CSV table of C-alpha atoms in Angstrom, one decimal:
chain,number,residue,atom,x,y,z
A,1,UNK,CA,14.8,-28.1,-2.2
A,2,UNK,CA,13.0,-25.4,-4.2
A,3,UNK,CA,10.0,-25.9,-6.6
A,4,UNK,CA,9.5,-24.1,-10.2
A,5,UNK,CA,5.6,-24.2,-12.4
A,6,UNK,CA,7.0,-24.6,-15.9
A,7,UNK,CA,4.9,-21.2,-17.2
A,8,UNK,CA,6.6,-19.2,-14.6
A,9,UNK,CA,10.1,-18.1,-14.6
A,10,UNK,CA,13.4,-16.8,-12.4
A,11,UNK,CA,15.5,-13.5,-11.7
A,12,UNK,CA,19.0,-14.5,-12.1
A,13,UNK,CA,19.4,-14.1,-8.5
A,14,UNK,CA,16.4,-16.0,-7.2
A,15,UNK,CA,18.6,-19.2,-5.9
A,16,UNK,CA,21.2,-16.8,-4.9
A,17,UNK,CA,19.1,-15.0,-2.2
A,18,UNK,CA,18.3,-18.6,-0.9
A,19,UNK,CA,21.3,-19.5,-0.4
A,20,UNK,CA,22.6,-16.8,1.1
A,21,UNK,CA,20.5,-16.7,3.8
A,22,UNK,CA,20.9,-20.6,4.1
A,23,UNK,CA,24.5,-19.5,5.3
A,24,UNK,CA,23.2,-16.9,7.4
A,25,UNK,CA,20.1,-18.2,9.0
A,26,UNK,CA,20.4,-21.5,8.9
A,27,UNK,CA,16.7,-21.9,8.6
A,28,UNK,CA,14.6,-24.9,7.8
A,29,UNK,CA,12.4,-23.1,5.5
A,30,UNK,CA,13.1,-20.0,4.1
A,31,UNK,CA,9.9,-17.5,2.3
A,32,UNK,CA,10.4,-15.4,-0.7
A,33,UNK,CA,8.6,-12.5,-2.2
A,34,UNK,CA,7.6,-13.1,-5.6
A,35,UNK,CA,5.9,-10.7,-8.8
A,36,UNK,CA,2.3,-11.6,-10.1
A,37,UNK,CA,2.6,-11.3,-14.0
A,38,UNK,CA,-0.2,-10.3,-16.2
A,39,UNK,CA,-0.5,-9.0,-19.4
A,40,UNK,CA,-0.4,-5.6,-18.4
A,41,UNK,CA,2.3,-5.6,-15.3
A,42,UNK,CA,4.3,-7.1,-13.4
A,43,UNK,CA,3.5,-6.4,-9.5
A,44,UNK,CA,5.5,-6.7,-6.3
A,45,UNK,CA,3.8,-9.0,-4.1
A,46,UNK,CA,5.0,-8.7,-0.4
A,47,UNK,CA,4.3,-12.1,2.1
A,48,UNK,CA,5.4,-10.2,5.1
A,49,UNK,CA,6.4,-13.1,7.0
A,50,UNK,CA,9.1,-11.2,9.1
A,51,UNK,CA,9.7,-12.1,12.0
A,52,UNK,CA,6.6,-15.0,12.5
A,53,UNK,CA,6.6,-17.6,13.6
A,54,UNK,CA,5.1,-21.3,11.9
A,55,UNK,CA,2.2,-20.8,14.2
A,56,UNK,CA,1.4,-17.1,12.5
A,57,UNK,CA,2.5,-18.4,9.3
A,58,UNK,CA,0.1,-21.3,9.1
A,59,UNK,CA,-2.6,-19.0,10.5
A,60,UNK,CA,-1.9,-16.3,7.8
A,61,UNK,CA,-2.3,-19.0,4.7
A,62,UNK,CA,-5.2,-20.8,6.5
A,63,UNK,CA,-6.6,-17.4,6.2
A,64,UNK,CA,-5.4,-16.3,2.8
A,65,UNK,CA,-3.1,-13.7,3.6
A,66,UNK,CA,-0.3,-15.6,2.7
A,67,UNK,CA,0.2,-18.7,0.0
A,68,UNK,CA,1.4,-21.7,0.5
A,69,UNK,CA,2.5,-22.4,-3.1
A,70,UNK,CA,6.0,-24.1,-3.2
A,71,UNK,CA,7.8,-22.3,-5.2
A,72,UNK,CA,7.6,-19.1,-2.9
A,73,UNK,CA,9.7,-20.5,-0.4
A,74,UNK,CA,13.2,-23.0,-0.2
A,75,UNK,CA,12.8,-26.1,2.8
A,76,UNK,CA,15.7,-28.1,3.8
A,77,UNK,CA,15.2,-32.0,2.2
A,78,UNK,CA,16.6,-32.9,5.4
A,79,UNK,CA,14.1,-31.6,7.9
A,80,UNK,CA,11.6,-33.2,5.0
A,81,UNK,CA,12.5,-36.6,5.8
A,82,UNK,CA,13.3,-36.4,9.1
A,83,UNK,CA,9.2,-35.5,9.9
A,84,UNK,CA,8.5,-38.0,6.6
A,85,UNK,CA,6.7,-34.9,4.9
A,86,UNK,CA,5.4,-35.9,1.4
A,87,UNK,CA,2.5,-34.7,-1.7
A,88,UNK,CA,-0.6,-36.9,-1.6
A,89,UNK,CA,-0.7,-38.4,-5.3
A,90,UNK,CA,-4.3,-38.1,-5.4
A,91,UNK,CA,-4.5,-34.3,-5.3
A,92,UNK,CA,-4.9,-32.5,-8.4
A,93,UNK,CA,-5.0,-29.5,-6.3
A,94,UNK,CA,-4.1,-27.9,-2.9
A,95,UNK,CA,-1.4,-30.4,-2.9
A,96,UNK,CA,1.3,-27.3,-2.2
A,97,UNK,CA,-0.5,-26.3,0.5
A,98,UNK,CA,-0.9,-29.3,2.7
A,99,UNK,CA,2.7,-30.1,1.8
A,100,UNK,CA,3.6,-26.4,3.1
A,101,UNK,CA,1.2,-26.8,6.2
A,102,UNK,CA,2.3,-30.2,7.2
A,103,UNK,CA,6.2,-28.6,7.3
A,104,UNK,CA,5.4,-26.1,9.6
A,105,UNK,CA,3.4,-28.2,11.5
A,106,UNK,CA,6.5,-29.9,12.2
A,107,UNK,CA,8.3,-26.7,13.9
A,108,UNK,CA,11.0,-25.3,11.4
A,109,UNK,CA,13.0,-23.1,12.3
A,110,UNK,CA,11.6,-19.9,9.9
A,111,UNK,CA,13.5,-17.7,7.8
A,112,UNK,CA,11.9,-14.8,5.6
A,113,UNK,CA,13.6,-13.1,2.4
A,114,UNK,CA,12.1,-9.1,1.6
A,115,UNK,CA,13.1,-10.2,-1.7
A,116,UNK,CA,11.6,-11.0,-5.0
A,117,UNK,CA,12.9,-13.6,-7.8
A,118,UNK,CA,9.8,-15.8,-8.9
A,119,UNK,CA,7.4,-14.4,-11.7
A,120,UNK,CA,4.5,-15.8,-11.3
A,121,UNK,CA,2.8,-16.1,-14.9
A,122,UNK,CA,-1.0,-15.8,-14.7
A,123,UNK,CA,-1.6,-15.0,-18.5
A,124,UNK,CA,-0.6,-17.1,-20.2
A,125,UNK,CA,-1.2,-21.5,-20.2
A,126,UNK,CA,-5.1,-20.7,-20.1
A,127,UNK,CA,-5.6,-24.6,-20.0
A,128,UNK,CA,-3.9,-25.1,-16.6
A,129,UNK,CA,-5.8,-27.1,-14.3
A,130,UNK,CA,-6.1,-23.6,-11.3
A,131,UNK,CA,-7.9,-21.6,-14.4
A,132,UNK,CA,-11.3,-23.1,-14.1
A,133,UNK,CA,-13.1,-25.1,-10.9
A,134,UNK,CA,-13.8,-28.2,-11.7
A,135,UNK,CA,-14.9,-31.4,-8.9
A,136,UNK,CA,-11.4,-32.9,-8.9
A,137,UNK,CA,-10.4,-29.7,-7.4
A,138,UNK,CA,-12.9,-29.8,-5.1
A,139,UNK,CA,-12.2,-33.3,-4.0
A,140,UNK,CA,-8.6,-32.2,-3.5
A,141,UNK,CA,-9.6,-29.4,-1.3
A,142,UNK,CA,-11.8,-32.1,0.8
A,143,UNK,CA,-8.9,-34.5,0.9
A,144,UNK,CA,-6.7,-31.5,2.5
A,145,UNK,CA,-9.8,-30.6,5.0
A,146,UNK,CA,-9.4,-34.1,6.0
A,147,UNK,CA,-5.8,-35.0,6.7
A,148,UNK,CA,-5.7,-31.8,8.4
A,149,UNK,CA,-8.7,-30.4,10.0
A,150,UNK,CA,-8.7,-32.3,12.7
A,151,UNK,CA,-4.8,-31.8,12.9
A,152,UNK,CA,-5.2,-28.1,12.9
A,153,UNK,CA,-8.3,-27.8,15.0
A,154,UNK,CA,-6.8,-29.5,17.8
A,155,UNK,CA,-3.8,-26.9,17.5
A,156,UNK,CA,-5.9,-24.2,18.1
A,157,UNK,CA,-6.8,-23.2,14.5
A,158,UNK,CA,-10.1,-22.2,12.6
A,159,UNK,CA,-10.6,-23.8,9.8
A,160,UNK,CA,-13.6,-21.8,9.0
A,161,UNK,CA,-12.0,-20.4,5.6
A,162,UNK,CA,-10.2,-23.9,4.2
A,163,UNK,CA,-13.9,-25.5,4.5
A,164,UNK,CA,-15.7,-22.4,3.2
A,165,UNK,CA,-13.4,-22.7,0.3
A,166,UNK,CA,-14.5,-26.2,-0.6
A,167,UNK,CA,-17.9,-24.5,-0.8
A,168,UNK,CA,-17.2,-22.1,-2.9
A,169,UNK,CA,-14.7,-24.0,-5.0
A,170,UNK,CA,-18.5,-26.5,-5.5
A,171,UNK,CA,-20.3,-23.5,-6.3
A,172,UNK,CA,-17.8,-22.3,-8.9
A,173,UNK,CA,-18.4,-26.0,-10.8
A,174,UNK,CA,-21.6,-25.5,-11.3
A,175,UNK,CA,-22.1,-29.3,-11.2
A,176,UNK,CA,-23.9,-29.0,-7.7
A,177,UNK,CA,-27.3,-30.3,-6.8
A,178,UNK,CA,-30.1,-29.6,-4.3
A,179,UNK,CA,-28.6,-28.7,-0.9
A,180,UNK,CA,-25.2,-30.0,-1.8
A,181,UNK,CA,-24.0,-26.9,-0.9
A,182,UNK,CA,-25.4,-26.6,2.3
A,183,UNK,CA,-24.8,-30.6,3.2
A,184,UNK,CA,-21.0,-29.8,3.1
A,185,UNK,CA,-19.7,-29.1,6.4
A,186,UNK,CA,-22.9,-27.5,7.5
A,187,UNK,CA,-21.2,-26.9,11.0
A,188,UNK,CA,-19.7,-23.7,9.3
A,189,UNK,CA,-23.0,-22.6,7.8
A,190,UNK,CA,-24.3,-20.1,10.1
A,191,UNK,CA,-21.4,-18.7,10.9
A,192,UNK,CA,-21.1,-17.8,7.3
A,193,UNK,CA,-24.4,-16.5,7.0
A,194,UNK,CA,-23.8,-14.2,10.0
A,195,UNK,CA,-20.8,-12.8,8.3
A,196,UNK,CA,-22.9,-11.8,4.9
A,197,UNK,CA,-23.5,-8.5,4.5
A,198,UNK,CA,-25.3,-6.5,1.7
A,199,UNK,CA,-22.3,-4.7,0.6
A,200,UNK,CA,-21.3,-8.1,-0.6
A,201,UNK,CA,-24.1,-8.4,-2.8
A,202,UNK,CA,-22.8,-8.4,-5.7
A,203,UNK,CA,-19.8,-10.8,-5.1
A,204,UNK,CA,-19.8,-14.5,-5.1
A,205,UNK,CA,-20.4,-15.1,-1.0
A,206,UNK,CA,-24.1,-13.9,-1.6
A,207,UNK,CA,-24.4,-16.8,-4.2
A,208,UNK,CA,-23.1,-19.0,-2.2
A,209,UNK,CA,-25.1,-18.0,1.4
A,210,UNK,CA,-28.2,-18.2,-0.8
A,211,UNK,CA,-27.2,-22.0,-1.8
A,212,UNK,CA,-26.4,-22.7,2.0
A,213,UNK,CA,-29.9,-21.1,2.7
A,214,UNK,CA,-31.5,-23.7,-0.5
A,215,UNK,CA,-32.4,-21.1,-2.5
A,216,UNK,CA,-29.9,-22.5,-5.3
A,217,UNK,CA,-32.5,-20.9,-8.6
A,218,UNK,CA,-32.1,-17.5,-6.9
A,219,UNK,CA,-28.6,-17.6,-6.7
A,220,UNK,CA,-28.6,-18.0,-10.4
A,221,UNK,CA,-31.2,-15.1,-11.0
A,222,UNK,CA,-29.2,-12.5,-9.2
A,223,UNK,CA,-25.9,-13.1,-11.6
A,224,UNK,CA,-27.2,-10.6,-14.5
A,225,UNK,CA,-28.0,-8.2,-11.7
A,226,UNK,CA,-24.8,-8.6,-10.1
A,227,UNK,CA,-23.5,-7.9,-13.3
A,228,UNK,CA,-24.8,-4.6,-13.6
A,229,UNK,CA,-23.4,-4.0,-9.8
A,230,UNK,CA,-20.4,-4.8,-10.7
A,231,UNK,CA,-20.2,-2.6,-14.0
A,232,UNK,CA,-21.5,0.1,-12.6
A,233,UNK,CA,-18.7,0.2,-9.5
A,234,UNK,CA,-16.1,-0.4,-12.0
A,235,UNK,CA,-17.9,3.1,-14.2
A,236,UNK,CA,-18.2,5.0,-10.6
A,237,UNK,CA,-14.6,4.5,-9.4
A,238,UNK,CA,-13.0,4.9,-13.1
A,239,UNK,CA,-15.0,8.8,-13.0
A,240,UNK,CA,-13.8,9.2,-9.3
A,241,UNK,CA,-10.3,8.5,-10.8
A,242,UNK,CA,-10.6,11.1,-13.5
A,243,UNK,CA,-12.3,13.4,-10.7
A,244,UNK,CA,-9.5,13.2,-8.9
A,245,UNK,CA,-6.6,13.7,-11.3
A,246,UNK,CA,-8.7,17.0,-12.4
């Protein structure tokens, strides 16, 4: 079984590929490359997944080098029901990736395509529900932290990044009061204040760390100025560009 967003669409080929290596591999779940559409382009996007195992695999989306989305990768309905794999119908989001995490928890036997056939389409629907953060997301995020943390934890993983997200995913609302920020799983909190550094000033993680620390009005007076950072990186590499075609 293979998924499809109805704003994306397919190379001819795309099943093709699938099955071919169904035949070949005889995998339980088999990962695709895909492209990344925008208005400008249409980019190659590699998942490198050669030759992992569901161990790396689930270590690699856990820490965003890889995504869990279902339409970048084919699983046998089969090995589904066998380990009684199913969505959560009360997750508006992140519902792909405990789906894809709770299959390889369950051993498959991996197979990776260097192929692409799936456009992802990330101009266009600008009312999809992954466009803007919102607390249903973040509520979906928590339910995923808690049907699998514990899971995962006990495996041997760090789930360090999944509950960061769920910060940041709060801070990107906007709805969040007084040391809600910090309240969330405040066992990760100085560990991501020890990873801050000033270069990421101007990025969202300083926001965030100065929320964790309860400085939540300061986090909002720094955006104009990380503004101007930002505009002025974009004007400094854009001249060492031209410098460098000269």
């Amino acid at each position: 079984v293979i998924h499809a967003d109805p704003d994306d669409w397919v190379e001819p080929d795309w099943l093709k590929n699938f099955a071919d290596c169904i035949h070949r591999m005889h995998a339980d779940i088999i990962f695709s490359d895909y492209y990344k559409d925008t208005i400008y382009n249409s980019k190659y996007v590699t998942q490198d997944l050669s030759g992992l195992s569901s161990y790396s695999i689930i270590n690699r989306l856990i820490n965003y080098k890889a995504w869990g989305t279902t339409w970048a990768y084919m699983v046998n309905i089969d090995f589904v029901r066998r380990n009684k794999i199913c969505f959560l119908p009360n997750m508006s989001l992140w519902e792909d990736q405990y789906f894809t995490l709770c299959v390889l928890l369950a051993n498959p036997k991996v197979a990776y395509i260097h192929k692409a056939g799936y456009h992802y389409n990330v101009f266009q629907n600008a009312d999809s529900i992954v466009r803007a953060a919102n607390l249903q997301q973040v509520e979906s995020e928590k339910i995923l932290v808690s049907k699998l943390g514990g899971i995962l934890e006990n495996r041997g993983f760090d789930i360090t990044p999944l509950k960061y997200s769920v910060k940041a995913r709060l801070y990107q609302t906007g709805k969040y009061k007084k040391n809600q920020i910090h309240d969330l799983y405040p066992e990760i909190n100085k560990d991501v204040i020890k990873s801050f550094s000033l270069k990421e000033l101007a990025t969202e993680k300083c926001n965030i760390v100065l929320c964790i620390m309860g400085h939540e009005q300061c986090a909002e007076l720094i955006k104009p100025l990380q503004a101007f950072i930002k505009k002025l990186n974009y004007k400094f590499d854009k001249l060492k560009r031209l410098l460098c075609r000269k």
